[in-house]
PDB file of C-alpha atoms in Angstrom:
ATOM      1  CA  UNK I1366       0.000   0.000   0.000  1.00 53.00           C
ATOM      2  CA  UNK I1367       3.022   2.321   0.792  1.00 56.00           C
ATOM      3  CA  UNK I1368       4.541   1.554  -2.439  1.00 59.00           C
ATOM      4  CA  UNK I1369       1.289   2.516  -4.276  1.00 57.00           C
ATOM      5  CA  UNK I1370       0.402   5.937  -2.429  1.00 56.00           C
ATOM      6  CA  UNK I1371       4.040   6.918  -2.795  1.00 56.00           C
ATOM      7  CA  UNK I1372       3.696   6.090  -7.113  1.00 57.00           C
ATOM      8  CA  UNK I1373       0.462   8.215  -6.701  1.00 54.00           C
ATOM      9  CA  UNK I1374       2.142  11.793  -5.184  1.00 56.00           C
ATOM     10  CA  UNK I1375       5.028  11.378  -7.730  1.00 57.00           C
ATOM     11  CA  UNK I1376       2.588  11.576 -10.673  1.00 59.00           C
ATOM     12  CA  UNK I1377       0.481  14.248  -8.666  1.00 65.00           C
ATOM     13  CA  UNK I1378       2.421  17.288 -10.001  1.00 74.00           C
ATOM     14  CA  UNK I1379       4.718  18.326 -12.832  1.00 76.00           C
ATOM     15  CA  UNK I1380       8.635  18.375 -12.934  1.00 82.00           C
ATOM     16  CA  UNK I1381      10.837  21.630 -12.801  1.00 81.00           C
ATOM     17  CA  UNK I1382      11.350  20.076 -16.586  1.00 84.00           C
ATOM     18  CA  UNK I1383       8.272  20.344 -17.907  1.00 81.00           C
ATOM     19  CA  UNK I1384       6.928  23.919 -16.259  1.00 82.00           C
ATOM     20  CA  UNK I1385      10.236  25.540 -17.934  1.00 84.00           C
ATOM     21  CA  UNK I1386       9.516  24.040 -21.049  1.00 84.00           C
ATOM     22  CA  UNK I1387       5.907  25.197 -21.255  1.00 85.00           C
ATOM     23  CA  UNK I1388       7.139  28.673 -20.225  1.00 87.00           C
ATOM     24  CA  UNK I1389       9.753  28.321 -22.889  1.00 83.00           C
ATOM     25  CA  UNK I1390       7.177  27.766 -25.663  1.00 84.00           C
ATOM     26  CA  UNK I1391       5.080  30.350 -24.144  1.00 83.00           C
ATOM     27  CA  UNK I1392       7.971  32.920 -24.263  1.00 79.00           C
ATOM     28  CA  UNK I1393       8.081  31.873 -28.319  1.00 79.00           C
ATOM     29  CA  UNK I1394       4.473  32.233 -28.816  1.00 78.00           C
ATOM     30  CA  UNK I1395       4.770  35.437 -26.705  1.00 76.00           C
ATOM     31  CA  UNK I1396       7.778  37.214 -28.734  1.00 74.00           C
ATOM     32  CA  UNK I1397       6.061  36.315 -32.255  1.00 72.00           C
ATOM     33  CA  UNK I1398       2.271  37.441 -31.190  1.00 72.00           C
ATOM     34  CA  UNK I1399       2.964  40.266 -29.388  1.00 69.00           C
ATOM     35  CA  UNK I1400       4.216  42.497 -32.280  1.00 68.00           C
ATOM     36  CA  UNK I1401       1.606  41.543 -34.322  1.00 65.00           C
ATOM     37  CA  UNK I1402      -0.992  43.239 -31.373  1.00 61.00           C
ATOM     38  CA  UNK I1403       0.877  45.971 -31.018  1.00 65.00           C
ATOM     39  CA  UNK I1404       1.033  46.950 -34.635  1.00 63.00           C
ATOM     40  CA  UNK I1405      -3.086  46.550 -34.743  1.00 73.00           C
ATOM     41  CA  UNK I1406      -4.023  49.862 -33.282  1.00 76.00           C
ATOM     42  CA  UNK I1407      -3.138  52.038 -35.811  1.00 79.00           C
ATOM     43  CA  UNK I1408      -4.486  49.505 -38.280  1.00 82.00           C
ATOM     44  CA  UNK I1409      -7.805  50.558 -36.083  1.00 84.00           C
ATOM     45  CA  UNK I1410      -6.720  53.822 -36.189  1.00 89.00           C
ATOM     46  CA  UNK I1411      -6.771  54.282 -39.912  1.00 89.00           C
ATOM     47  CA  UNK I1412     -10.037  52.458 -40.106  1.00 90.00           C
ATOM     48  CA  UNK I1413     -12.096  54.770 -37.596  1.00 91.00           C
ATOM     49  CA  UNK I1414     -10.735  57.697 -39.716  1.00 93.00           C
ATOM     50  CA  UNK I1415     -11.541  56.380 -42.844  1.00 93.00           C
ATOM     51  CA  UNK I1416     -15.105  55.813 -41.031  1.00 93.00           C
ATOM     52  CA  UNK I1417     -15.362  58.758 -39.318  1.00 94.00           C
ATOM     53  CA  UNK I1418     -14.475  60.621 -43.427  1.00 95.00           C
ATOM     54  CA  UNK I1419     -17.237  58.574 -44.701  1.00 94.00           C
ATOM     55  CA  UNK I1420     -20.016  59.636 -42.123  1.00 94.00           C
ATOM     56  CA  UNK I1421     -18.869  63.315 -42.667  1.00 94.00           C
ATOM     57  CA  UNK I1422     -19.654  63.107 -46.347  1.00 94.00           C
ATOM     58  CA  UNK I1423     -22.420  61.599 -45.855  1.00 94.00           C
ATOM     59  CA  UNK I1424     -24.183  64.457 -43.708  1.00 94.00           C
ATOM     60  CA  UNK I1425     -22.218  66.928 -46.218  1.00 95.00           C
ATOM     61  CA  UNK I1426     -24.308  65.227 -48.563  1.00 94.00           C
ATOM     62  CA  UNK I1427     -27.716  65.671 -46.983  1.00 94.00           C
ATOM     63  CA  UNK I1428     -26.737  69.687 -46.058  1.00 94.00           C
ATOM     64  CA  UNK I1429     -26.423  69.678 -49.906  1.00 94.00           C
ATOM     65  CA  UNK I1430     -29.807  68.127 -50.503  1.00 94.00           C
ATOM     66  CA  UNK I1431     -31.165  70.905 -48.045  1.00 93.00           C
ATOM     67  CA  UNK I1432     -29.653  73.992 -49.053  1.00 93.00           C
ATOM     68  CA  UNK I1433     -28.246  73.269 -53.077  1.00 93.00           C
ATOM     69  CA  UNK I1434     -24.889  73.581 -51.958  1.00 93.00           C
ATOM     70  CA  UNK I1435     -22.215  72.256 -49.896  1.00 94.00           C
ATOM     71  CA  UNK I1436     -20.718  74.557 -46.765  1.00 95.00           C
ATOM     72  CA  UNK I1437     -17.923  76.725 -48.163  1.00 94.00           C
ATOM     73  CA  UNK I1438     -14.280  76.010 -47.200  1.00 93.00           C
ATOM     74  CA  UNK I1439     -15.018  79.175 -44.599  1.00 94.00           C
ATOM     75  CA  UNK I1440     -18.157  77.645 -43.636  1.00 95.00           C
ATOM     76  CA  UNK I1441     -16.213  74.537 -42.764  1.00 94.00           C
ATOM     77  CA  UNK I1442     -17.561  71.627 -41.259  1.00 95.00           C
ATOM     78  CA  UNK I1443     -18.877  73.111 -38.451  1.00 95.00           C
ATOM     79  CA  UNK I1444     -22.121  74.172 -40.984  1.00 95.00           C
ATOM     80  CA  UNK I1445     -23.060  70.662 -39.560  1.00 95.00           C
ATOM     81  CA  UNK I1446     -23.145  71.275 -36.111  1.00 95.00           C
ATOM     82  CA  UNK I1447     -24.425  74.796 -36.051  1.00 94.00           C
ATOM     83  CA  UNK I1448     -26.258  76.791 -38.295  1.00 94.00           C
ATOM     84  CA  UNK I1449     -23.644  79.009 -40.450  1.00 94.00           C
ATOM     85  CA  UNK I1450     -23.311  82.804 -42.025  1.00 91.00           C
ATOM     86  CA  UNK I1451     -21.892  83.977 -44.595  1.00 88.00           C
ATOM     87  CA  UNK I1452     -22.339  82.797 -48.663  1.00 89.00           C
ATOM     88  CA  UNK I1453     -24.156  80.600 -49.341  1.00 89.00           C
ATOM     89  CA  UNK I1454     -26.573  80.988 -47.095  1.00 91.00           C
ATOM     90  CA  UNK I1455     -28.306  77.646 -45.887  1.00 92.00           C
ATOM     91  CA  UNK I1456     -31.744  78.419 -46.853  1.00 90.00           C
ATOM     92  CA  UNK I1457     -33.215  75.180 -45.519  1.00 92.00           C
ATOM     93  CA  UNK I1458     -30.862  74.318 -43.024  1.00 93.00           C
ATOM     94  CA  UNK I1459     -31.905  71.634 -40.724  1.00 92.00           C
ATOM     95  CA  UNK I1460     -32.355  73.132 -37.042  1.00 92.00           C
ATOM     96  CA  UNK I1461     -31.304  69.660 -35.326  1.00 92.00           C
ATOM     97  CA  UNK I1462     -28.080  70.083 -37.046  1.00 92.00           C
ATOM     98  CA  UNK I1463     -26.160  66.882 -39.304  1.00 93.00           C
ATOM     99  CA  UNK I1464     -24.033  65.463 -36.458  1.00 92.00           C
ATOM    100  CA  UNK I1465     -24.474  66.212 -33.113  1.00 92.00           C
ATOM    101  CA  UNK I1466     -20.532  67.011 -32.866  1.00 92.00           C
ATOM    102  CA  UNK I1467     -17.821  67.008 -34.894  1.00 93.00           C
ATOM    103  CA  UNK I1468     -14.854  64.267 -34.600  1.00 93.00           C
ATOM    104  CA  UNK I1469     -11.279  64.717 -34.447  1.00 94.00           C
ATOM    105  CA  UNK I1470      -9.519  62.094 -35.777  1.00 93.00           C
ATOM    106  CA  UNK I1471      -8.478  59.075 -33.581  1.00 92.00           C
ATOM    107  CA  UNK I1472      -4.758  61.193 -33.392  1.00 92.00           C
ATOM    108  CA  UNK I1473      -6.547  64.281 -31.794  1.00 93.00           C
ATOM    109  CA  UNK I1474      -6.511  66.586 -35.027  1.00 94.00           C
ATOM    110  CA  UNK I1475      -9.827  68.086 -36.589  1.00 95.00           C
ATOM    111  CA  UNK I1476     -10.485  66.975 -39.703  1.00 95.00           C
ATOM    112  CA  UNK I1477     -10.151  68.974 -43.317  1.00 95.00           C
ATOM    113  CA  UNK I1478     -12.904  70.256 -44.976  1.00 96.00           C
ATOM    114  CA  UNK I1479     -11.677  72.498 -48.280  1.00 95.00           C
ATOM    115  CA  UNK I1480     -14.700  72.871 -51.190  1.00 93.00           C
ATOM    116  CA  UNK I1481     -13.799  73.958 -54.480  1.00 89.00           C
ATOM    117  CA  UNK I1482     -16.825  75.005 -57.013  1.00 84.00           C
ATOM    118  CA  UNK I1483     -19.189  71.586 -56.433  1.00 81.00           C
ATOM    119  CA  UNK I1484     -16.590  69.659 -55.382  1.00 88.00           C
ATOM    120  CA  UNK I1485     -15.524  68.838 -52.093  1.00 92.00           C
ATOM    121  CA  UNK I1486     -12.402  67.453 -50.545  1.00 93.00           C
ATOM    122  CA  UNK I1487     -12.191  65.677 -46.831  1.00 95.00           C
ATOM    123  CA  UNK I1488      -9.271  64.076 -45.071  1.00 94.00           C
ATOM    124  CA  UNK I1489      -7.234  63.431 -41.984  1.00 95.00           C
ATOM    125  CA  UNK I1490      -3.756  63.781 -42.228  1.00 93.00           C
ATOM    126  CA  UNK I1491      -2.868  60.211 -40.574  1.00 90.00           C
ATOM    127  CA  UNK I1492      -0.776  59.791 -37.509  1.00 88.00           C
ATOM    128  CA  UNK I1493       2.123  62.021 -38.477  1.00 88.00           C
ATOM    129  CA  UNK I1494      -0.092  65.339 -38.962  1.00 86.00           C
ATOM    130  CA  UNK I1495       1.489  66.324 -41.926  1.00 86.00           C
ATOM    131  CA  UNK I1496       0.834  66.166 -45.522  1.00 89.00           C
ATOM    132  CA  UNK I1497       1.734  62.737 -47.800  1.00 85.00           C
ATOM    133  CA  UNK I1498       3.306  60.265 -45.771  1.00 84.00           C
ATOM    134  CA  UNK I1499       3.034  56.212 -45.905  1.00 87.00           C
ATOM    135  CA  UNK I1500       1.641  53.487 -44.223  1.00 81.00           C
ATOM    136  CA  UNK I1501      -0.540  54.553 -41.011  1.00 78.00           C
ATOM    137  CA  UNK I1502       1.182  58.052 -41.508  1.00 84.00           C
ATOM    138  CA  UNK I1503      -0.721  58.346 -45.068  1.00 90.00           C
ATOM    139  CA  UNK I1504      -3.381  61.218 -45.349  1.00 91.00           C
ATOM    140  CA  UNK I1505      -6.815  59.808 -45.627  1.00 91.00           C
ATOM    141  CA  UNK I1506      -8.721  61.583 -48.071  1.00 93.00           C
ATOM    142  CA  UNK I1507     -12.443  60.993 -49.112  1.00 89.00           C
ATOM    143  CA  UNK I1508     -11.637  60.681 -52.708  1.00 88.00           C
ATOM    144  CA  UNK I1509      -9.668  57.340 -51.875  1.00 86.00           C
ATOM    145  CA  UNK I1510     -12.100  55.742 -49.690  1.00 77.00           C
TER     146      UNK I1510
END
């Protein structure tokens, strides 16, 4: 009976052996996973803005059903949120407003609104602020969406 009870609590539990090789392989899993998370968010980054562009142009698009014309680049996109002056007047502008606020981009920066004749232009300028760039650093513009 000895014999059998001592078999038992040897097989109870694992061997230094074994938890360093799990923690090995976890260590590998870790150091290849890892960097692909990290690089994710501004994957999700590029995708809210690119979301956030579309919704935009979408409630430019009903202010120009309303009132014949899209806000001018002075107007700016804040024609959506409150009622603007100035030409051209927004004859039938909605008093509930197109968005209830305006976003900023998911790297803090308002977005840009610039109108030229009928056509409009939209975009973020990605995570590095400026102009051009590549990768998550690329502007986002409407007209590549």
């Amino acid at each position: 009976m000895k014999n059998r009870s001592t078999r038992l609590m040897r097989s109870a539990g694992f061997t230094l052996i074994e938890i360093l090789v799990v923690i090995v392989i976890l260590g590998i899993l870790g150091s290849v996973v890892v960097p692909q998370l990290l690089s994710r968010p501004d994957t999700a980054r590029v995708q809210a803005a690119q979301t956030d562009i579309r919704t935009i142009s979408a409630a430019l698009d009903v202010y120009r059903l309303d009132n014949f014309n899209y806000p001018s680049s002075e107007q700016g996109l804040e024609a959506l949120v409150a009622k603007p002056a100035g030409f051209p007047e927004p004859k039938n502008w909605n008093p509930d407003g197109y968005v209830k606020k305006l976003p900023t981009d998911p790297w803090g920066s308002p977005y840009i609104y610039e109108r030229f004749d009928s056509q409009v232009n939209l975009y973020s300028l990605g995570a590095d602020g400026a102009e051009g760039g590549e990768g998550t650093a690329a502007d986002i513009r409407l007209k590549d969406l």
